[in-house]
Amino acid sequence: MIDGIWWLVILLVIVAALWLIAHLRGSKVGKNGKTVNNSHKSPKPLTNDSLHKLNELIRRHFPEYQVSRRANHLLITKQGIKVAMLTIDKSVAMGQRRLGEVPVINYHRVPSRAQLSAHLQDS
């Protein structure tokens, strides 16, 4: 009779220990009430200063275009129609290619206003 009770106690201790481990490793609720999962932390996206400069250049000198910033590229639209996708990447060949109907223009550094104007008008 005592042997059966000890097995029950050992089983309850194991279940409690597994629950405690799962609770400590599981998702937690942050201050704003949203679930924060610390077990799968993603690295912060790297900021691309050249893309930021290009974004500001377009906003300042080309107000007719709307700019949507993504992680590695800028999506340029005019009146809701996608005009171009601009990237700054030294590892990709400089030039222009197409992604569906949208031209993808890659630069190695921030272009001049005249060069950007010519590429946007061609698109």
Short mmCIF file of C-alpha atoms in Angstrom, two decimals:
data_model
loop_
_atom_site.label_atom_id
_atom_site.label_comp_id
_atom_site.label_asym_id
_atom_site.label_seq_id
_atom_site.Cartn_x
_atom_site.Cartn_y
_atom_site.Cartn_z
CA MET A 1 0.00 0.00 0.00
CA ILE A 2 2.81 2.39 0.85
CA ASP A 3 4.59 1.58 -2.41
CA GLY A 4 1.58 2.83 -4.44
CA ILE A 5 1.44 6.12 -2.53
CA TRP A 6 5.14 6.80 -3.09
CA TRP A 7 4.76 6.25 -6.83
CA LEU A 8 1.88 8.75 -6.79
CA VAL A 9 4.00 11.30 -4.87
CA ILE A 10 6.94 10.85 -7.26
CA LEU A 11 4.61 11.24 -10.26
CA LEU A 12 3.12 14.46 -8.83
CA VAL A 13 6.61 15.88 -8.15
CA ILE A 14 7.69 15.14 -11.73
CA VAL A 15 4.51 16.74 -13.15
CA ALA A 16 4.99 19.81 -10.93
CA ALA A 17 8.64 20.14 -11.98
CA LEU A 18 7.77 19.87 -15.69
CA TRP A 19 4.99 22.44 -15.27
CA LEU A 20 7.37 24.81 -13.51
CA ILE A 21 9.98 24.47 -16.27
CA ALA A 22 7.33 25.02 -18.97
CA HIS A 23 5.96 28.03 -17.12
CA LEU A 24 9.39 29.64 -16.78
CA ARG A 25 10.28 29.07 -20.45
CA GLY A 26 6.86 29.97 -21.85
CA SER A 27 5.48 33.28 -23.05
CA LYS A 28 5.07 36.14 -20.64
CA VAL A 29 2.62 39.03 -20.55
CA GLY A 30 4.22 42.45 -20.89
CA LYS A 31 3.14 45.74 -19.32
CA ASN A 32 0.74 46.60 -22.14
CA GLY A 33 -1.07 43.24 -21.87
CA LYS A 34 0.41 41.76 -25.05
CA THR A 35 2.11 38.39 -24.96
CA VAL A 36 5.87 38.63 -25.09
CA ASN A 37 7.71 35.47 -26.04
CA ASN A 38 11.32 35.64 -24.91
CA SER A 39 12.29 32.22 -26.18
CA HIS A 40 12.40 33.32 -29.85
CA LYS A 41 14.09 36.70 -29.81
CA SER A 42 14.67 38.06 -33.27
CA PRO A 43 17.61 40.36 -33.82
CA LYS A 44 16.92 44.03 -34.29
CA PRO A 45 16.72 44.98 -37.94
CA LEU A 46 19.83 46.71 -39.13
CA THR A 47 19.33 50.31 -40.08
CA ASN A 48 20.60 51.22 -43.51
CA ASP A 49 21.76 54.83 -43.35
CA SER A 50 21.99 55.03 -47.14
CA LEU A 51 18.34 54.00 -47.48
CA HIS A 52 17.39 56.61 -44.92
CA LYS A 53 19.27 59.30 -46.86
CA LEU A 54 17.64 58.17 -50.11
CA ASN A 55 14.23 58.22 -48.43
CA GLU A 56 14.77 61.80 -47.25
CA LEU A 57 16.04 62.84 -50.70
CA ILE A 58 12.88 61.53 -52.37
CA ARG A 59 10.56 63.08 -49.78
CA ARG A 60 12.29 66.44 -50.01
CA HIS A 61 12.74 66.77 -53.79
CA PHE A 62 9.99 64.55 -55.22
CA PRO A 63 6.80 65.25 -53.23
CA GLU A 64 4.58 63.66 -55.91
CA TYR A 65 5.96 60.21 -54.98
CA GLN A 66 5.01 58.28 -51.85
CA VAL A 67 7.76 56.23 -50.21
CA SER A 68 7.23 53.01 -48.24
CA ARG A 69 10.32 51.92 -46.37
CA ARG A 70 11.01 48.21 -46.04
CA ALA A 71 14.00 46.52 -44.41
CA ASN A 72 16.21 46.41 -47.51
CA HIS A 73 14.46 48.57 -50.09
CA LEU A 74 12.20 51.54 -50.73
CA LEU A 75 8.93 51.09 -52.59
CA ILE A 76 8.04 54.19 -54.63
CA THR A 77 4.40 54.76 -55.59
CA LYS A 78 2.65 57.54 -57.44
CA GLN A 79 -1.12 57.88 -57.07
CA GLY A 80 -1.34 54.33 -55.68
CA ILE A 81 0.56 52.76 -58.59
CA LYS A 82 3.93 51.14 -57.90
CA VAL A 83 6.56 53.04 -59.83
CA ALA A 84 9.86 51.52 -58.68
CA MET A 85 11.69 49.63 -56.00
CA LEU A 86 15.00 51.18 -54.95
CA THR A 87 17.76 49.26 -53.20
CA ILE A 88 21.24 50.15 -52.03
CA ASP A 89 23.42 47.06 -52.00
CA LYS A 90 27.09 46.87 -52.91
CA SER A 91 27.01 43.10 -53.31
CA VAL A 92 24.43 43.25 -56.14
CA ALA A 93 25.32 44.59 -59.57
CA MET A 94 24.40 48.22 -60.04
CA GLY A 95 21.64 48.73 -62.54
CA GLN A 96 18.02 48.06 -63.27
CA ARG A 97 15.97 44.88 -63.53
CA ARG A 98 12.27 44.10 -63.33
CA LEU A 99 10.24 42.31 -60.70
CA GLY A 100 6.94 41.70 -62.46
CA GLU A 101 5.81 45.09 -63.71
CA VAL A 102 7.91 47.08 -61.25
CA PRO A 103 11.50 48.06 -62.09
CA VAL A 104 14.02 47.33 -59.34
CA ILE A 105 16.84 49.86 -59.36
CA ASN A 106 19.98 49.08 -57.37
CA TYR A 107 22.54 51.67 -56.36
CA HIS A 108 25.86 51.21 -54.59
CA ARG A 109 25.55 54.58 -52.85
CA VAL A 110 22.97 57.35 -52.61
CA PRO A 111 22.39 58.71 -56.13
CA SER A 112 22.37 62.35 -57.10
CA ARG A 113 19.08 64.15 -57.53
CA ALA A 114 19.51 64.31 -61.33
CA GLN A 115 20.28 60.59 -61.59
CA LEU A 116 17.32 59.72 -59.39
CA SER A 117 15.04 62.01 -61.39
CA ALA A 118 16.08 60.32 -64.65
CA HIS A 119 15.47 56.84 -63.25
CA LEU A 120 12.08 57.74 -61.77
CA GLN A 121 10.90 59.37 -65.00
CA ASP A 122 11.99 56.32 -67.02
CA SER A 123 9.90 54.11 -64.75
#
